[in-house]
Amino acid sequence: MIVNLHEYQAKKILKRFGLVIPEFSVASTTDEAKEIAEQLGLDQAVLKIQVHAGGRGKAGGVKFAKTRTQIAQLARELIGMKMINQQTGPDGVIAHKILISKPVDIVREFYLGTLIDRKSAVPVLIASPEGGMEIEEVALKTPEKILTMPFGFDGRLRSYQLLRLAKFMGWEGELAKKGMQTAAGLAKCFIETDASLLEINPLVQTKGGDIVILDAKLAIDDNALFRQSEIVAMYDPGQVSLQEAAAKEYDLAYIPMHGDIGCMVNGAGLAMATMDMIQLCGGAPANFLDVGGSADKEKVAEGFRIILSDPKVRSILVNIFGGIMNCATIAEGVIAAAQELKIRLPLTVRLEGNNVEEGKRLFRESGLKIQSADDLKTAAQLAVG
Ligand code: ADP
Ligand code: MG
């Protein structure tokens, strides 16, 4: 799992690593926006919605104001705006805050990012002189315009790497010096924040000859949160759906999808296989949900409530292979939640493994209307209907 930060939060952190960012502040109301314009002495400004998704420019979430009055007008439009695009999922996300920043005279836009390359299991720097657009598209159409350089877990890019980067980006003289400093700062920040992704798109060259960061995306590895208390405090649960927020609270691995068959499974591999099987049987899963191997009755019940709170769901498939997980525990959790919420949806259950007989008995005697199956394919067929 990954914790995403807002652009303004990422920029606050980046500043501490000595990175150059145009002056900015954050507003939650139109009045605050006016105050910021006054305080920063801005007669022109860039206003950007703060949501956990990219592509804001194309979606109308980035606006340029030419006067103070316009700053207030645009702030009113953007605060509370709902953005829907491929990255947000079908429900979209709402911007409760906007970032207000000084406009910069852009000469060129670049891309600079760091992430963990899962294949080689090392951090890599990814750079491109084609910034401002989606890097996936650049990688697809013009892969020669992307430079990938692995670096160590000490967060240090070697000088030969920095020189190679400057050459690749077309930076010379002072510009090269500034660009190399930026890359070095990013690599350091990436490691020290336990990030899984730090992406600057665009990094720009200004008319004044500076290299500055205009956009920043920072995502932190969940496993490191115990030593990133400041970042934990920054996390904004308002950016995910109610279901995702509840799942996070109960430590359930839950991802919403577009279909209408709710799935409750233990183990990520089995959950994937279940989703594939539903698809093969002509259906579409409403979610991915891995209750894990050590869930208790309460956690199972919460998982079931989360599935039921999604109005798209018209049928539920419980597929459990009890290893460490005890089938009776699953049955108790599902039955408790199903009775409490008086479910009317068709419920298909497939249980196997540890304490399966007891689990089956509990379901049989629960009074719930259940379609039971012994193998995954039959279960998926029944659930799809
Ligand atoms: P997103 O990636 O979500 O679309 P960005 O922050 O990258 O949002 O903004 C989109 C574009 O707006 C940038 O590529 C850049 O061209 C322009 N932009 C953003 N901030 C500024 C700024 N401070 N000054 C001038 N242009 C900006
Ligand atoms: Mg961007």
Coordinates of C-alpha atoms and ligand atoms in Angstrom, one line a residue:
M1 CA 0.0 0.0 0.0
I2 CA 1.0 3.6 -0.6
V3 CA 0.3 6.9 1.0
N4 CA -0.1 9.8 -1.4
L5 CA 0.6 13.4 -0.5
H6 CA -0.8 16.5 -1.9
E7 CA 1.4 18.7 -4.1
Y8 CA 1.6 21.4 -1.5
Q9 CA 2.7 18.9 1.1
A10 CA 5.3 17.4 -1.2
K11 CA 6.6 20.9 -2.0
K12 CA 6.9 21.7 1.7
I13 CA 9.1 18.6 2.2
L14 CA 11.2 19.3 -1.0
K15 CA 11.9 22.8 0.1
R16 CA 13.8 21.4 3.1
F17 CA 16.1 19.6 0.8
G18 CA 17.1 22.9 -0.7
L19 CA 15.1 22.5 -3.9
V20 CA 13.9 25.6 -5.8
I21 CA 10.1 26.1 -5.8
P22 CA 8.2 29.3 -6.7
E23 CA 6.6 30.8 -3.7
F24 CA 3.3 29.2 -2.8
S25 CA 0.6 29.0 -0.2
V26 CA -2.6 27.0 0.3
A27 CA -6.2 28.2 0.6
S28 CA -9.4 26.5 1.7
T29 CA -11.7 29.5 1.2
T30 CA -12.0 32.4 -1.2
D31 CA -11.1 34.8 1.7
E32 CA -7.9 32.9 2.4
A33 CA -7.0 33.1 -1.3
K34 CA -7.4 36.9 -1.3
E35 CA -5.3 37.1 1.8
I36 CA -2.5 35.0 0.2
A37 CA -2.6 37.2 -2.9
E38 CA -2.1 40.2 -0.7
Q39 CA 0.6 38.7 1.5
L40 CA 2.6 37.4 -1.4
G41 CA 2.0 40.6 -3.3
L42 CA 0.6 38.6 -6.3
D43 CA -1.3 40.4 -9.1
Q44 CA -1.1 37.3 -11.2
A45 CA -1.2 33.8 -10.0
V46 CA -1.4 30.1 -10.9
L47 CA -4.2 28.3 -9.0
K48 CA -4.2 24.5 -8.7
I49 CA -6.6 22.2 -7.1
Q50 CA -5.1 19.9 -4.5
V51 CA -6.3 16.3 -5.2
H52 CA -4.6 12.9 -5.2
A53 CA -4.5 12.6 -8.9
G54 CA -2.6 14.0 -11.8
G55 CA -3.8 15.4 -15.1
R56 CA -5.3 18.4 -13.3
G57 CA -4.3 20.8 -16.1
K58 CA -6.3 18.9 -18.8
A59 CA -9.2 18.5 -16.4
G60 CA -9.5 22.3 -15.8
G61 CA -8.0 22.2 -12.3
V62 CA -5.1 24.5 -13.1
K63 CA -6.0 28.2 -13.9
F64 CA -4.1 31.3 -14.5
A65 CA -5.3 34.6 -13.0
K66 CA -4.2 37.9 -14.5
T67 CA -5.6 40.2 -11.8
R68 CA -6.3 40.1 -8.1
T69 CA -10.0 40.1 -8.7
Q70 CA -9.5 37.1 -11.0
I71 CA -7.5 35.3 -8.3
A72 CA -10.6 35.5 -6.0
Q73 CA -13.0 34.5 -8.8
L74 CA -10.9 31.5 -9.9
A75 CA -10.4 30.5 -6.2
R76 CA -14.2 30.4 -5.8
E77 CA -14.5 28.2 -8.9
L78 CA -11.8 25.7 -7.9
I79 CA -12.4 25.2 -4.2
G80 CA -14.9 22.4 -4.0
M81 CA -14.4 21.4 -7.6
K82 CA -14.9 17.7 -8.4
M83 CA -12.3 16.2 -10.8
I84 CA -13.0 13.0 -12.6
N85 CA -10.4 11.4 -14.9
Q86 CA -8.8 8.1 -15.4
Q87 CA -6.6 8.5 -12.3
T88 CA -9.5 9.3 -10.0
G89 CA -11.8 6.4 -10.6
P90 CA -15.5 6.8 -11.5
D91 CA -16.5 8.8 -8.3
G92 CA -13.9 11.5 -8.8
V93 CA -12.2 13.5 -6.1
I94 CA -13.1 16.8 -4.5
A95 CA -10.6 19.6 -4.0
H96 CA -10.9 21.0 -0.6
K97 CA -7.8 23.1 -1.0
I98 CA -6.0 25.0 -3.7
L99 CA -2.4 25.9 -4.1
I100 CA -1.7 29.5 -5.1
S101 CA 1.6 30.2 -6.7
K102 CA 3.6 32.8 -8.5
P103 CA 3.5 32.3 -12.3
V104 CA 6.8 31.4 -13.8
D105 CA 8.1 32.3 -17.3
I106 CA 8.7 28.9 -18.8
V107 CA 11.4 28.4 -21.4
R108 CA 11.4 24.6 -21.3
E109 CA 9.7 21.8 -19.4
F110 CA 11.5 18.7 -18.3
Y111 CA 10.6 15.5 -16.4
L112 CA 12.5 14.2 -13.4
G113 CA 11.4 11.4 -11.3
T114 CA 12.7 8.7 -8.8
L115 CA 11.1 5.4 -8.1
I116 CA 12.0 1.9 -7.0
D117 CA 12.6 -0.4 -10.0
R118 CA 11.0 -3.6 -8.9
K119 CA 12.8 -5.8 -11.4
S120 CA 16.3 -4.8 -10.2
A121 CA 15.2 -3.8 -6.7
V122 CA 17.1 -0.5 -6.7
P123 CA 16.1 3.2 -6.8
V124 CA 16.2 4.7 -10.2
L125 CA 16.3 8.3 -11.5
I126 CA 14.2 8.8 -14.6
A127 CA 14.7 11.9 -16.7
S128 CA 13.4 13.3 -19.9
P129 CA 13.8 16.6 -21.8
E130 CA 10.1 16.2 -22.8
G131 CA 8.3 17.4 -19.6
G132 CA 4.8 18.7 -19.1
M133 CA 3.2 15.7 -20.8
E134 CA 2.5 12.2 -19.6
I135 CA 5.8 10.3 -19.2
E136 CA 4.1 7.0 -20.1
E137 CA 3.3 8.5 -23.5
V138 CA 6.9 9.7 -24.0
A139 CA 8.1 6.2 -23.0
L140 CA 5.8 4.7 -25.6
K141 CA 6.4 7.0 -28.5
T142 CA 9.9 8.2 -28.1
P143 CA 11.8 5.9 -25.6
E144 CA 15.1 7.4 -26.7
K145 CA 14.0 10.5 -24.9
I146 CA 14.1 8.8 -21.5
L147 CA 17.2 8.3 -19.4
T148 CA 17.1 5.7 -16.6
M149 CA 19.9 5.6 -14.0
P150 CA 20.0 3.3 -11.0
F151 CA 21.4 4.7 -7.8
G152 CA 22.2 3.4 -4.3
F153 CA 20.1 3.3 -1.1
D154 CA 22.5 6.0 0.2
G155 CA 20.5 8.4 -2.0
R156 CA 23.6 9.7 -3.8
L157 CA 23.9 10.2 -7.5
R158 CA 27.6 10.0 -8.5
S159 CA 29.1 12.9 -10.3
Y160 CA 29.4 11.0 -13.6
Q161 CA 25.7 10.2 -13.4
L162 CA 24.9 13.9 -12.8
L163 CA 27.1 14.9 -15.7
R164 CA 25.4 12.3 -17.9
L165 CA 22.0 13.7 -16.9
A166 CA 23.0 17.3 -17.7
K167 CA 24.2 16.3 -21.1
F168 CA 21.1 14.2 -21.8
M169 CA 18.8 17.1 -20.8
G170 CA 20.8 19.7 -22.8
W171 CA 21.8 21.7 -19.7
E172 CA 25.0 23.7 -19.9
G173 CA 27.0 26.0 -17.6
E174 CA 25.0 27.5 -14.7
L175 CA 21.9 25.7 -15.9
A176 CA 23.7 22.3 -15.6
K177 CA 24.9 23.2 -12.1
K178 CA 21.4 24.0 -11.0
G179 CA 19.8 21.0 -12.7
M180 CA 22.4 18.6 -11.2
Q181 CA 21.7 20.1 -7.8
T182 CA 18.0 19.5 -8.2
A183 CA 18.5 15.9 -9.2
A184 CA 20.9 15.3 -6.3
G185 CA 18.3 16.8 -3.9
L186 CA 15.5 14.7 -5.3
A187 CA 17.4 11.5 -4.9
K188 CA 18.3 12.4 -1.3
C189 CA 14.7 13.3 -0.5
F190 CA 13.4 10.1 -2.1
I191 CA 15.5 7.9 0.1
E192 CA 15.0 9.9 3.3
T193 CA 11.2 10.0 3.1
D194 CA 11.0 6.3 2.2
A195 CA 9.2 7.2 -0.9
S196 CA 8.1 4.8 -3.5
L197 CA 7.6 7.6 -6.1
L198 CA 8.8 11.2 -6.3
E199 CA 7.9 12.8 -9.6
I200 CA 8.5 16.3 -10.8
N201 CA 6.6 17.0 -14.0
P202 CA 7.3 19.6 -15.0
L203 CA 10.7 20.8 -13.8
V204 CA 11.2 24.0 -15.8
Q205 CA 13.9 26.3 -17.0
T206 CA 12.8 29.9 -16.4
K207 CA 13.5 33.0 -18.5
G208 CA 15.7 34.1 -15.6
G209 CA 17.9 31.0 -16.1
D210 CA 16.7 29.1 -13.1
I211 CA 15.7 25.4 -12.8
V212 CA 12.5 25.3 -10.7
I213 CA 10.0 22.7 -9.6
L214 CA 6.4 23.4 -10.7
D215 CA 4.6 20.2 -9.9
A216 CA 5.5 17.5 -7.4
K217 CA 4.1 14.1 -6.6
L218 CA 5.3 12.2 -3.6
A219 CA 4.0 8.7 -2.5
I220 CA 5.4 7.0 0.6
D221 CA 5.7 3.3 1.2
D222 CA 3.2 2.2 3.8
N223 CA 5.7 -0.1 5.4
A224 CA 7.8 2.9 6.4
L225 CA 5.2 4.9 8.1
F226 CA 6.3 3.9 11.5
R227 CA 9.4 6.1 11.0
Q228 CA 7.7 8.9 9.0
S229 CA 5.4 10.4 11.6
E230 CA 5.4 13.8 10.0
I231 CA 4.1 12.3 6.8
V232 CA 1.5 10.2 8.6
A233 CA 0.1 13.4 10.1
M234 CA -0.1 15.0 6.6
Y235 CA -2.2 12.1 5.1
D236 CA -5.6 13.3 3.9
P237 CA -8.2 10.5 4.1
G238 CA -10.8 12.8 2.4
Q239 CA -9.2 12.0 -0.9
V240 CA -10.2 8.3 -1.0
S241 CA -13.7 6.8 -1.1
L242 CA -15.5 6.0 2.2
Q243 CA -14.9 2.4 1.5
E244 CA -11.2 2.8 1.1
A245 CA -10.9 4.9 4.2
A246 CA -12.7 2.3 6.3
A247 CA -10.6 -0.5 4.8
K248 CA -7.4 1.5 5.7
E249 CA -8.7 1.9 9.3
Y250 CA -9.2 -1.9 9.6
D251 CA -6.0 -2.7 7.7
L252 CA -7.8 -4.5 4.9
A253 CA -6.4 -4.5 1.4
Y254 CA -9.3 -3.0 -0.6
I255 CA -9.4 -1.5 -4.1
P256 CA -12.7 -0.4 -5.7
M257 CA -13.4 -1.5 -9.3
H258 CA -16.0 -0.8 -11.9
G259 CA -18.1 -4.1 -11.8
D260 CA -21.0 -5.3 -9.7
I261 CA -19.8 -8.5 -8.0
G262 CA -18.5 -7.9 -4.5
C263 CA -15.6 -10.2 -3.6
M264 CA -14.3 -11.2 -0.2
V265 CA -11.2 -13.3 -0.5
N266 CA -8.2 -14.2 1.7
G267 CA -4.7 -13.8 0.1
A268 CA -3.8 -11.5 -2.7
G269 CA -3.1 -14.3 -5.2
L270 CA -6.4 -16.0 -4.6
A271 CA -8.1 -12.6 -4.8
M272 CA -6.6 -12.0 -8.2
A273 CA -7.5 -15.5 -9.4
T274 CA -11.1 -14.9 -8.2
M275 CA -11.4 -11.7 -10.1
D276 CA -10.0 -13.4 -13.3
M277 CA -12.5 -16.2 -12.8
I278 CA -15.4 -13.8 -12.5
Q279 CA -14.3 -12.1 -15.7
L280 CA -14.0 -15.4 -17.4
C281 CA -17.6 -16.3 -16.4
G282 CA -18.8 -13.1 -18.0
G283 CA -19.0 -10.9 -14.9
A284 CA -17.1 -8.0 -13.5
P285 CA -15.7 -7.6 -10.0
A286 CA -16.8 -4.5 -7.9
N287 CA -13.7 -4.7 -5.8
F288 CA -10.5 -6.4 -4.8
L289 CA -10.6 -7.3 -1.1
D290 CA -7.9 -9.4 0.6
V291 CA -8.9 -9.9 4.3
G292 CA -5.5 -11.4 4.9
G293 CA -4.5 -14.5 6.8
S294 CA -4.9 -13.3 10.4
A295 CA -8.3 -11.5 10.3
D296 CA -10.6 -11.9 13.2
K297 CA -14.4 -12.0 13.1
E298 CA -14.7 -8.2 13.5
K299 CA -12.3 -7.5 10.6
V300 CA -14.2 -9.9 8.4
A301 CA -17.5 -8.3 9.3
E302 CA -16.0 -4.9 8.5
G303 CA -14.8 -6.1 5.1
F304 CA -18.3 -7.4 4.4
R305 CA -19.9 -4.1 5.5
I306 CA -17.5 -2.3 3.1
I307 CA -18.5 -4.5 0.2
L308 CA -22.2 -3.9 1.0
S309 CA -21.8 -0.1 1.3
D310 CA -21.0 0.0 -2.4
P311 CA -24.3 0.6 -4.2
K312 CA -23.0 -1.0 -7.4
V313 CA -22.8 -4.4 -5.8
R314 CA -25.6 -6.8 -6.9
S315 CA -24.1 -10.1 -5.9
I316 CA -21.4 -11.2 -3.4
L317 CA -18.8 -13.9 -3.7
V318 CA -16.9 -15.1 -0.6
N319 CA -14.0 -17.3 -1.6
I320 CA -11.8 -18.5 1.2
F321 CA -9.0 -21.0 1.3
G322 CA -8.3 -21.5 5.0
G323 CA -4.6 -21.9 5.7
I324 CA -3.7 -19.9 8.7
M325 CA -7.2 -18.4 8.3
N326 CA -9.9 -20.5 9.9
C327 CA -13.0 -21.0 7.8
A328 CA -15.2 -20.7 10.9
T329 CA -13.9 -17.2 11.7
I330 CA -14.8 -16.1 8.2
A331 CA -18.3 -17.6 8.5
E332 CA -18.8 -15.9 11.9
G333 CA -17.8 -12.5 10.5
V334 CA -19.8 -12.8 7.3
I335 CA -22.9 -14.0 9.1
A336 CA -22.7 -11.3 11.8
A337 CA -22.5 -8.5 9.2
A338 CA -25.1 -10.1 6.9
Q339 CA -27.6 -10.4 9.7
E340 CA -26.9 -7.0 11.1
L341 CA -27.4 -5.4 7.6
K342 CA -30.2 -7.7 6.6
I343 CA -28.7 -8.4 3.2
R344 CA -31.0 -9.3 0.3
L345 CA -28.3 -9.7 -2.3
P346 CA -27.4 -13.2 -3.5
L347 CA -24.5 -14.6 -1.5
T348 CA -22.2 -17.3 -2.9
V349 CA -19.7 -19.0 -0.7
R350 CA -16.9 -21.2 -1.4
L351 CA -14.9 -22.5 1.5
E352 CA -11.9 -24.9 1.6
G353 CA -9.2 -25.8 4.0
N354 CA -8.7 -25.2 7.7
N355 CA -11.9 -26.0 9.7
V356 CA -14.0 -26.0 6.6
E357 CA -16.7 -28.3 8.0
E358 CA -17.4 -26.0 10.9
G359 CA -17.5 -23.0 8.5
K360 CA -20.0 -24.8 6.3
R361 CA -22.1 -25.8 9.2
L362 CA -22.3 -22.2 10.5
F363 CA -23.4 -21.0 7.1
R364 CA -26.0 -23.7 6.8
E365 CA -27.5 -23.0 10.2
S366 CA -27.3 -19.2 9.8
G367 CA -30.7 -18.9 8.1
L368 CA -29.1 -16.8 5.4
K369 CA -29.9 -17.6 1.7
I370 CA -26.6 -18.9 0.5
Q371 CA -25.4 -20.6 -2.7
S372 CA -22.6 -22.8 -1.8
A373 CA -20.0 -24.2 -4.2
D374 CA -17.0 -26.5 -3.8
D375 CA -14.8 -25.2 -6.6
L376 CA -13.9 -21.7 -7.7
K377 CA -15.4 -21.9 -11.2
T378 CA -18.8 -23.0 -10.0
A379 CA -18.7 -20.3 -7.4
A380 CA -17.9 -17.7 -9.9
Q381 CA -20.7 -18.9 -12.3
L382 CA -23.2 -18.8 -9.5
A383 CA -22.1 -15.3 -8.4
V384 CA -22.3 -14.0 -11.9
G385 CA -25.7 -15.5 -12.3
Ligands
ADP1 P1 -1.0 18.5 -13.6 O1 0.3 17.7 -13.8 O2 -1.8 17.8 -12.6 O3 -1.7 18.7 -14.9 P2 0.8 20.8 -13.1 O4 1.1 21.3 -11.8 O5 1.8 20.0 -13.8 O6 -0.6 19.9 -13.0 O7 0.3 22.0 -14.1 C1 0.0 21.8 -15.4 C2 0.8 22.8 -16.3 O8 0.6 24.2 -15.8 C3 2.3 22.6 -16.1 O9 2.8 21.7 -17.0 C4 2.8 24.0 -16.4 O10 3.0 24.2 -17.8 C5 1.7 24.9 -15.9 N1 2.1 25.5 -14.6 C6 2.0 25.0 -13.4 N2 2.4 25.8 -12.4 C7 2.9 26.9 -13.0 C8 3.5 28.1 -12.6 N3 3.8 28.3 -11.3 N4 3.8 29.0 -13.5 C9 3.6 28.8 -14.9 N5 3.0 27.7 -15.3 C10 2.7 26.7 -14.5
MG2 MG 2.2 17.9 -13.7

